[in-house]
Amino acid sequence: MEMIPFNKPYLSGKETEYMVDAVNTGKISGNGKYTKLCQQFFEDKYGFNRCLLTTSCTDALEMAAILANIQPGDEVILPSYTFVSSANAFVLRGAKIVFADSYPNHPNIDHTKLEGLISDKTKAIVVVHYSGVACEMDAIMDIAKKHNLIVVEDAAQAVDSYYKSKPLGGIGHLATFSFHETKNIISGEGGMLVINDDRFTKRAEIIWEKGTNRTAFFRGETDKYSWMDIGSSFLPPETVSSFLYAQLENLEDIQRKRIHIWEWYYNSFKPLADKGLVKLPELLDHATNNAHIFYLVLPDLDTRSRFITHLKANKVHAVFHYIALHTSPFMEENENRSALTHAEDFTDRLVRLPLFYELTDADLAYICEQVHAFFNT
Ligand SMILES: *Cc1c(COP(=O)(O)O)cnc(C)c1O
């Protein structure tokens, strides 16, 4: 038997057909037919004000940091338990990162701790919907409003997920998505910036197009295009957006399958949780589950290491996740460094199981059997 991988990129059908079509149209640079179709898809389906495809979520976060007008010395609050890009984008603009802890029972940013982290230098709060499960957005938006802060949703993992019936990525002033091959909807590398607060739209289009007003020029709003602002090369080529569009056409099917897998795991491990051997992902009242990640929280680091080794020996690739950023070598100098118990706890104890479209019911039964074997149940 071959190793069951942690992830396997899924081609839903028309990806290469649309890529060939993009090539045949003779325009393979960015902002063409398929870029527009993808952006329109999100604007129509989720009511997002304006979407701009980018080459990655990392790039979209960098655009967000420019749009938030982050200056050296400004402070940005974000969870420690996240991917480096959530922080890096703001560090690149000279921001000082102020890390927030997770909830005791969920990796998301603990909104009750936010106000204590705000100073007169705070400019923005970046929230990360871990595993596609919504942060407490009403409270977060209220705090931001009170202190005049910009909220960026790092919705990299949160496609097709909701907070109190509002789509994630449509709540913060700005939001970012990822279509990296490890996410639910993929294009190899890829991302998107969502501009919900319209005061940022014009500038976002300029930053997106290397600091020029080319987008407005193509719409016929100006008779020449010029250098207007800072910017960079944030557009994906049509060869990538065509791939993405094929995925979006199959979003519902992909989501149905991933939720099937997620629920299979959840039901299988319920007895383990009832016995106190593992913790299952917390289901939150205000949030839907888009089945981006299935994780377990084990009793301690040692048990998790033995668990991963046991599964590997039985040909199942399970993986841990983030190393809390406040403990990283790069942040060692950060003056604000202090213990963030829950983020460190998830660093040590959280483990993710294989979750990808082509995982069969037989694979699932096998993986669950191996997990139960570890706990002798
Ligand atoms: C995947 C991910 C990113 C980075 O996405 P890229 O498209 O690879 O740049 C950023 N933040 C979070 C929370 C992610 O999960």
CSV table of C-alpha atoms and ligand atoms in Angstrom, one decimal:
chain,number,residue,atom,x,y,z
A,1,MET,CA,0.0,0.0,0.0
A,2,GLU,CA,1.2,3.5,-0.8
A,3,MET,CA,1.3,6.3,1.7
A,4,ILE,CA,-2.0,8.3,1.9
A,5,PRO,CA,-0.7,11.8,1.4
A,6,PHE,CA,-1.8,14.7,3.6
A,7,ASN,CA,-3.0,16.7,0.5
A,8,LYS,CA,-3.5,16.0,-3.2
A,9,PRO,CA,-4.4,18.8,-5.6
A,10,TYR,CA,-7.7,17.9,-7.3
A,11,LEU,CA,-8.5,18.8,-10.9
A,12,SER,CA,-12.2,19.1,-11.2
A,13,GLY,CA,-12.4,18.6,-15.0
A,14,LYS,CA,-12.0,21.6,-17.3
A,15,GLU,CA,-8.8,23.2,-15.9
A,16,THR,CA,-6.5,22.3,-18.8
A,17,GLU,CA,-9.3,22.9,-21.3
A,18,TYR,CA,-9.7,26.5,-20.1
A,19,MET,CA,-5.9,27.0,-19.9
A,20,VAL,CA,-5.7,26.0,-23.6
A,21,ASP,CA,-8.6,28.3,-24.4
A,22,ALA,CA,-6.7,31.2,-22.6
A,23,VAL,CA,-3.6,30.4,-24.7
A,24,ASN,CA,-5.7,30.3,-27.9
A,25,THR,CA,-7.3,33.7,-27.2
A,26,GLY,CA,-3.8,35.2,-27.6
A,27,LYS,CA,-3.8,37.1,-24.3
A,28,ILE,CA,-2.1,35.2,-21.4
A,29,SER,CA,-1.0,38.1,-19.2
A,30,GLY,CA,-3.4,39.3,-16.4
A,31,ASN,CA,-6.8,41.0,-16.2
A,32,GLY,CA,-8.3,39.2,-19.2
A,33,LYS,CA,-11.4,37.1,-19.8
A,34,TYR,CA,-10.8,34.5,-17.1
A,35,THR,CA,-9.6,37.0,-14.4
A,36,LYS,CA,-12.8,38.9,-14.9
A,37,LEU,CA,-14.9,35.7,-14.8
A,38,CYS,CA,-13.3,34.7,-11.5
A,39,GLN,CA,-13.7,38.1,-9.9
A,40,GLN,CA,-17.3,38.3,-11.2
A,41,PHE,CA,-18.0,34.8,-9.7
A,42,PHE,CA,-17.1,36.0,-6.2
A,43,GLU,CA,-18.8,39.4,-6.6
A,44,ASP,CA,-22.1,37.7,-7.7
A,45,LYS,CA,-22.1,34.6,-5.4
A,46,TYR,CA,-21.0,36.4,-2.2
A,47,GLY,CA,-21.9,40.0,-2.9
A,48,PHE,CA,-18.3,41.2,-2.4
A,49,ASN,CA,-18.0,44.8,-3.4
A,50,ARG,CA,-14.8,44.5,-5.6
A,51,CYS,CA,-12.5,41.5,-6.1
A,52,LEU,CA,-9.0,41.6,-7.6
A,53,LEU,CA,-7.2,38.3,-8.3
A,54,THR,CA,-3.6,38.2,-7.2
A,55,THR,CA,-0.7,35.8,-7.6
A,56,SER,CA,-1.1,34.7,-4.0
A,57,CYS,CA,-2.8,35.4,-0.7
A,58,THR,CA,0.6,36.7,0.5
A,59,ASP,CA,0.5,39.3,-2.3
A,60,ALA,CA,-3.1,40.2,-1.5
A,61,LEU,CA,-2.0,40.8,2.1
A,62,GLU,CA,0.8,43.0,0.9
A,63,MET,CA,-1.7,45.0,-1.1
A,64,ALA,CA,-3.9,45.3,2.1
A,65,ALA,CA,-0.9,46.6,4.1
A,66,ILE,CA,-0.2,49.3,1.4
A,67,LEU,CA,-3.9,50.2,1.3
A,68,ALA,CA,-4.1,50.4,5.1
A,69,ASN,CA,-1.3,53.0,4.7
A,70,ILE,CA,0.9,51.3,7.3
A,71,GLN,CA,3.9,53.4,8.1
A,72,PRO,CA,7.1,52.5,10.0
A,73,GLY,CA,6.3,52.3,13.7
A,74,ASP,CA,2.6,51.7,13.3
A,75,GLU,CA,1.2,48.7,15.2
A,76,VAL,CA,-0.8,45.9,13.8
A,77,ILE,CA,-2.5,43.3,15.9
A,78,LEU,CA,-2.8,39.7,14.7
A,79,PRO,CA,-3.0,36.2,16.1
A,80,SER,CA,0.3,34.5,16.8
A,81,TYR,CA,-1.2,31.2,15.6
A,82,THR,CA,-1.1,31.9,11.9
A,83,PHE,CA,0.9,31.6,8.7
A,84,VAL,CA,3.9,34.0,8.4
A,85,SER,CA,2.4,35.9,5.5
A,86,SER,CA,-0.3,37.4,7.8
A,87,ALA,CA,2.5,39.2,9.6
A,88,ASN,CA,5.2,39.6,6.9
A,89,ALA,CA,3.0,41.8,4.7
A,90,PHE,CA,2.8,44.4,7.5
A,91,VAL,CA,6.5,43.9,8.6
A,92,LEU,CA,7.5,44.8,5.0
A,93,ARG,CA,5.8,48.2,5.5
A,94,GLY,CA,7.7,48.8,8.8
A,95,ALA,CA,4.9,47.8,11.2
A,96,LYS,CA,5.5,46.5,14.7
A,97,ILE,CA,3.5,43.3,15.1
A,98,VAL,CA,1.5,42.9,18.4
A,99,PHE,CA,0.5,39.3,18.8
A,100,ALA,CA,-2.8,38.2,20.2
A,101,ASP,CA,-3.5,34.8,21.8
A,102,SER,CA,-6.0,32.2,20.6
A,103,TYR,CA,-9.0,31.1,22.6
A,104,PRO,CA,-8.4,28.2,25.0
A,105,ASN,CA,-10.7,26.0,22.9
A,106,HIS,CA,-10.2,27.4,19.4
A,107,PRO,CA,-7.1,28.6,17.4
A,108,ASN,CA,-8.9,31.9,16.3
A,109,ILE,CA,-7.9,35.2,17.8
A,110,ASP,CA,-9.4,35.8,21.2
A,111,HIS,CA,-11.5,38.9,20.7
A,112,THR,CA,-11.8,39.5,24.4
A,113,LYS,CA,-8.1,40.3,24.6
A,114,LEU,CA,-8.0,42.8,21.7
A,115,GLU,CA,-8.8,46.0,23.5
A,116,GLY,CA,-5.9,45.4,25.9
A,117,LEU,CA,-3.5,45.3,23.0
A,118,ILE,CA,-4.6,48.6,21.3
A,119,SER,CA,-2.4,51.7,21.7
A,120,ASP,CA,-2.4,55.1,20.0
A,121,LYS,CA,-0.1,53.6,17.4
A,122,THR,CA,-2.4,50.7,16.4
A,123,LYS,CA,-3.6,51.0,12.8
A,124,ALA,CA,-5.1,47.6,11.9
A,125,ILE,CA,-6.3,44.3,13.2
A,126,VAL,CA,-5.7,41.2,11.0
A,127,VAL,CA,-8.0,38.3,11.8
A,128,VAL,CA,-7.5,34.8,10.5
A,129,HIS,CA,-10.4,32.4,10.2
A,130,TYR,CA,-8.6,29.3,11.2
A,131,SER,CA,-9.7,26.2,9.3
A,132,GLY,CA,-12.4,28.3,7.6
A,133,VAL,CA,-14.2,28.9,10.9
A,134,ALA,CA,-15.3,32.5,11.5
A,135,CYS,CA,-13.7,34.8,14.1
A,136,GLU,CA,-16.1,36.7,16.3
A,137,MET,CA,-16.6,39.4,13.6
A,138,ASP,CA,-19.4,41.5,15.2
A,139,ALA,CA,-17.3,42.2,18.3
A,140,ILE,CA,-14.1,42.7,16.3
A,141,MET,CA,-15.8,45.2,13.9
A,142,ASP,CA,-17.2,47.1,16.9
A,143,ILE,CA,-13.8,47.4,18.5
A,144,ALA,CA,-12.3,48.5,15.2
A,145,LYS,CA,-15.0,51.2,14.8
A,146,LYS,CA,-14.5,52.5,18.3
A,147,HIS,CA,-10.7,52.8,17.9
A,148,ASN,CA,-10.8,53.8,14.2
A,149,LEU,CA,-8.9,50.7,13.0
A,150,ILE,CA,-8.8,48.9,9.7
A,151,VAL,CA,-9.8,45.2,9.8
A,152,VAL,CA,-8.2,42.8,7.3
A,153,GLU,CA,-9.7,39.3,7.2
A,154,ASP,CA,-7.1,36.8,6.2
A,155,ALA,CA,-9.7,34.5,4.7
A,156,ALA,CA,-7.0,32.3,3.0
A,157,GLN,CA,-8.7,29.2,4.4
A,158,ALA,CA,-12.3,30.5,4.4
A,159,VAL,CA,-13.8,30.2,0.9
A,160,ASP,CA,-17.5,29.5,1.1
A,161,SER,CA,-17.8,29.9,4.8
A,162,TYR,CA,-20.1,32.2,6.8
A,163,TYR,CA,-20.4,34.2,10.0
A,164,LYS,CA,-24.1,34.6,11.0
A,165,SER,CA,-25.1,34.2,7.3
A,166,LYS,CA,-22.5,36.8,6.1
A,167,PRO,CA,-19.8,35.3,3.8
A,168,LEU,CA,-16.3,35.4,5.2
A,169,GLY,CA,-14.2,37.8,3.3
A,170,GLY,CA,-17.1,40.2,3.0
A,171,ILE,CA,-17.0,41.7,6.5
A,172,GLY,CA,-13.6,43.4,7.1
A,173,HIS,CA,-12.6,46.6,5.3
A,174,LEU,CA,-10.3,44.4,3.2
A,175,ALA,CA,-10.0,40.6,2.9
A,176,THR,CA,-7.7,38.1,1.3
A,177,PHE,CA,-8.1,34.6,-0.1
A,178,SER,CA,-5.6,31.9,-1.2
A,179,PHE,CA,-5.8,29.4,-4.0
A,180,HIS,CA,-2.6,27.7,-3.2
A,181,GLU,CA,-2.8,24.0,-3.9
A,182,THR,CA,-3.3,23.2,-0.3
A,183,LYS,CA,-6.6,25.1,-0.1
A,184,ASN,CA,-10.2,24.0,-1.0
A,185,ILE,CA,-10.2,25.9,-4.3
A,186,ILE,CA,-6.8,26.0,-6.1
A,187,SER,CA,-4.8,27.3,-9.0
A,188,GLY,CA,-1.3,26.2,-8.0
A,189,GLU,CA,-0.4,29.5,-6.5
A,190,GLY,CA,-3.1,32.2,-6.4
A,191,GLY,CA,-5.0,34.6,-4.3
A,192,MET,CA,-7.5,37.4,-4.2
A,193,LEU,CA,-8.0,40.8,-2.5
A,194,VAL,CA,-11.5,41.8,-1.6
A,195,ILE,CA,-12.2,45.5,-1.1
A,196,ASN,CA,-15.4,45.8,0.9
A,197,ASP,CA,-14.8,49.4,1.9
A,198,ASP,CA,-15.2,51.3,-1.3
A,199,ARG,CA,-12.8,54.2,-0.3
A,200,PHE,CA,-10.0,51.7,-1.1
A,201,THR,CA,-11.2,50.5,-4.5
A,202,LYS,CA,-9.6,53.1,-6.8
A,203,ARG,CA,-6.2,52.9,-5.1
A,204,ALA,CA,-6.3,49.1,-5.0
A,205,GLU,CA,-6.7,49.0,-8.8
A,206,ILE,CA,-3.6,51.3,-9.1
A,207,ILE,CA,-1.4,49.3,-6.7
A,208,TRP,CA,-2.5,46.1,-8.5
A,209,GLU,CA,-1.3,47.4,-11.9
A,210,LYS,CA,2.2,48.4,-10.8
A,211,GLY,CA,1.2,51.8,-9.6
A,212,THR,CA,-0.5,52.9,-12.8
A,213,ASN,CA,-4.0,53.7,-13.7
A,214,ARG,CA,-4.1,51.1,-16.5
A,215,THR,CA,-7.4,49.5,-15.2
A,216,ALA,CA,-9.2,52.9,-15.5
A,217,PHE,CA,-7.5,53.5,-18.9
A,218,PHE,CA,-8.9,50.1,-20.2
A,219,ARG,CA,-12.3,51.1,-19.1
A,220,GLY,CA,-12.0,54.3,-21.1
A,221,GLU,CA,-12.0,56.6,-18.1
A,222,THR,CA,-8.7,58.3,-19.0
A,223,ASP,CA,-7.0,58.8,-22.3
A,224,LYS,CA,-3.5,57.7,-21.2
A,225,TYR,CA,-2.1,55.7,-18.3
A,226,SER,CA,0.5,57.0,-16.0
A,227,TRP,CA,2.5,56.3,-12.8
A,228,MET,CA,0.1,57.3,-10.0
A,229,ASP,CA,1.3,55.7,-6.8
A,230,ILE,CA,3.5,52.9,-5.4
A,231,GLY,CA,2.5,49.4,-6.7
A,232,SER,CA,3.8,46.1,-7.8
A,233,SER,CA,3.1,43.2,-10.1
A,234,PHE,CA,0.2,41.6,-8.3
A,235,LEU,CA,-1.9,40.2,-11.3
A,236,PRO,CA,-1.9,36.5,-12.0
A,237,PRO,CA,-1.7,35.5,-15.7
A,238,GLU,CA,-4.7,34.2,-17.6
A,239,THR,CA,-3.1,30.7,-17.6
A,240,VAL,CA,-3.6,30.7,-13.9
A,241,SER,CA,-7.1,32.4,-13.7
A,242,SER,CA,-8.4,30.0,-16.4
A,243,PHE,CA,-7.4,27.0,-14.1
A,244,LEU,CA,-9.1,28.8,-11.2
A,245,TYR,CA,-12.3,29.4,-13.1
A,246,ALA,CA,-12.7,25.7,-13.8
A,247,GLN,CA,-12.4,25.0,-10.0
A,248,LEU,CA,-15.0,27.7,-9.2
A,249,GLU,CA,-17.5,26.1,-11.6
A,250,ASN,CA,-17.2,23.0,-9.4
A,251,LEU,CA,-17.1,24.7,-6.0
A,252,GLU,CA,-20.3,23.1,-4.7
A,253,ASP,CA,-19.2,19.6,-5.7
A,254,ILE,CA,-15.8,20.2,-4.1
A,255,GLN,CA,-17.3,21.5,-0.9
A,256,ARG,CA,-19.9,18.7,-0.7
A,257,LYS,CA,-17.1,16.1,-0.9
A,258,ARG,CA,-14.8,17.9,1.7
A,259,ILE,CA,-17.7,18.2,4.1
A,260,HIS,CA,-18.4,14.5,3.7
A,261,ILE,CA,-14.8,13.6,4.6
A,262,TRP,CA,-14.8,16.1,7.6
A,263,GLU,CA,-18.0,14.7,9.0
A,264,TRP,CA,-16.8,11.1,8.6
A,265,TYR,CA,-13.7,11.9,10.8
A,266,TYR,CA,-15.8,13.9,13.3
A,267,ASN,CA,-18.3,11.0,13.8
A,268,SER,CA,-15.6,8.4,13.9
A,269,PHE,CA,-13.6,10.2,16.6
A,270,LYS,CA,-16.6,11.3,18.8
A,271,PRO,CA,-16.2,8.3,21.1
A,272,LEU,CA,-12.5,9.2,21.6
A,273,ALA,CA,-13.5,12.7,22.5
A,274,ASP,CA,-16.2,11.4,24.9
A,275,LYS,CA,-13.5,9.4,26.7
A,276,GLY,CA,-11.3,12.5,26.9
A,277,LEU,CA,-8.5,11.1,24.7
A,278,VAL,CA,-8.7,13.8,22.0
A,279,LYS,CA,-10.4,17.1,21.5
A,280,LEU,CA,-12.5,17.6,18.4
A,281,PRO,CA,-12.7,20.9,16.5
A,282,GLU,CA,-15.0,23.2,18.4
A,283,LEU,CA,-18.2,23.8,16.5
A,284,LEU,CA,-19.1,27.5,17.0
A,285,ASP,CA,-22.7,28.7,16.9
A,286,HIS,CA,-22.0,31.7,14.8
A,287,ALA,CA,-19.8,29.9,12.2
A,288,THR,CA,-20.2,27.4,9.4
A,289,ASN,CA,-17.7,24.8,8.6
A,290,ASN,CA,-16.2,24.8,5.1
A,291,ALA,CA,-14.1,21.6,5.8
A,292,HIS,CA,-10.8,23.2,5.0
A,293,ILE,CA,-8.9,21.4,7.8
A,294,PHE,CA,-9.8,18.4,9.9
A,295,TYR,CA,-7.7,18.6,13.1
A,296,LEU,CA,-7.5,16.9,16.5
A,297,VAL,CA,-6.0,18.4,19.6
A,298,LEU,CA,-4.0,15.7,21.5
A,299,PRO,CA,-3.1,15.8,25.2
A,300,ASP,CA,0.5,17.0,24.8
A,301,LEU,CA,3.4,17.3,22.4
A,302,ASP,CA,4.8,13.9,23.2
A,303,THR,CA,1.5,12.2,22.4
A,304,ARG,CA,1.2,14.1,19.2
A,305,SER,CA,4.7,13.1,18.1
A,306,ARG,CA,4.0,9.4,18.8
A,307,PHE,CA,0.6,9.8,17.0
A,308,ILE,CA,2.2,11.2,13.8
A,309,THR,CA,4.9,8.5,13.9
A,310,HIS,CA,2.3,5.8,14.4
A,311,LEU,CA,0.3,7.0,11.4
A,312,LYS,CA,3.4,7.4,9.3
A,313,ALA,CA,4.4,3.8,10.1
A,314,ASN,CA,0.9,2.8,8.9
A,315,LYS,CA,1.2,4.8,5.7
A,316,VAL,CA,-0.9,7.8,6.7
A,317,HIS,CA,0.6,11.3,6.5
A,318,ALA,CA,-0.7,13.5,9.3
A,319,VAL,CA,0.9,16.9,10.0
A,320,PHE,CA,1.1,19.5,12.7
A,321,HIS,CA,0.5,23.1,11.8
A,322,TYR,CA,1.8,26.6,12.8
A,323,ILE,CA,4.6,27.3,15.1
A,324,ALA,CA,3.3,30.3,17.1
A,325,LEU,CA,4.9,33.3,15.4
A,326,HIS,CA,5.8,35.1,18.6
A,327,THR,CA,8.2,32.2,19.3
A,328,SER,CA,9.9,32.3,15.9
A,329,PRO,CA,13.6,33.2,15.5
A,330,PHE,CA,12.6,36.2,13.4
A,331,MET,CA,10.4,37.6,16.2
A,332,GLU,CA,12.9,36.9,19.0
A,333,GLU,CA,13.8,40.7,19.0
A,334,ASN,CA,10.2,41.8,19.2
A,335,GLU,CA,9.8,43.8,22.4
A,336,ASN,CA,6.3,42.7,22.8
A,337,ARG,CA,7.2,39.1,23.2
A,338,SER,CA,5.3,37.5,26.0
A,339,ALA,CA,3.8,34.1,26.7
A,340,LEU,CA,0.7,33.4,24.7
A,341,THR,CA,-0.4,30.1,26.3
A,342,HIS,CA,-3.1,29.0,24.0
A,343,ALA,CA,-1.2,29.7,20.7
A,344,GLU,CA,1.7,27.8,22.1
A,345,ASP,CA,-0.7,25.0,23.2
A,346,PHE,CA,-2.0,24.6,19.6
A,347,THR,CA,1.5,24.7,18.3
A,348,ASP,CA,2.3,21.6,20.4
A,349,ARG,CA,-0.9,19.7,20.3
A,350,LEU,CA,-2.8,20.2,17.1
A,351,VAL,CA,-2.6,17.7,14.3
A,352,ARG,CA,-4.2,17.6,10.9
A,353,LEU,CA,-5.4,14.5,9.0
A,354,PRO,CA,-5.5,14.0,5.2
A,355,LEU,CA,-8.3,15.9,3.6
A,356,PHE,CA,-8.6,16.1,-0.2
A,357,TYR,CA,-11.3,15.4,-2.8
A,358,GLU,CA,-10.0,12.0,-4.0
A,359,LEU,CA,-9.9,10.5,-0.5
A,360,THR,CA,-12.2,7.5,-0.8
A,361,ASP,CA,-14.5,6.1,1.9
A,362,ALA,CA,-12.2,3.0,2.0
A,363,ASP,CA,-9.2,5.4,2.7
A,364,LEU,CA,-11.3,7.1,5.4
A,365,ALA,CA,-12.2,3.9,7.1
A,366,TYR,CA,-8.6,2.8,7.0
A,367,ILE,CA,-7.3,6.1,8.5
A,368,CYS,CA,-9.9,6.1,11.2
A,369,GLU,CA,-9.0,2.5,12.0
A,370,GLN,CA,-5.3,3.5,12.4
A,371,VAL,CA,-6.3,6.4,14.7
A,372,HIS,CA,-8.4,4.2,16.9
A,373,ALA,CA,-5.6,1.6,17.0
A,374,PHE,CA,-3.3,4.3,18.4
A,375,PHE,CA,-5.7,4.8,21.3
A,376,ASN,CA,-6.4,1.1,21.6
A,377,THR,CA,-10.1,1.7,21.0
B,1,LIG,C1,-2.3,29.6,3.0
B,1,LIG,C2,-2.3,30.8,3.8
B,1,LIG,C3,-1.7,32.1,3.5
B,1,LIG,C4,-0.8,32.2,2.3
B,1,LIG,O1,-1.4,32.0,1.1
B,1,LIG,P1,-0.6,32.0,-0.3
B,1,LIG,O2,-1.6,32.0,-1.3
B,1,LIG,O3,0.2,30.7,-0.3
B,1,LIG,O4,0.3,33.2,-0.2
B,1,LIG,C5,-1.8,33.1,4.3
B,1,LIG,N1,-2.6,33.1,5.4
B,1,LIG,C6,-3.2,31.9,5.8
B,1,LIG,C7,-4.0,31.9,7.1
B,1,LIG,C8,-3.0,30.8,5.0
B,1,LIG,O5,-3.6,29.6,5.4
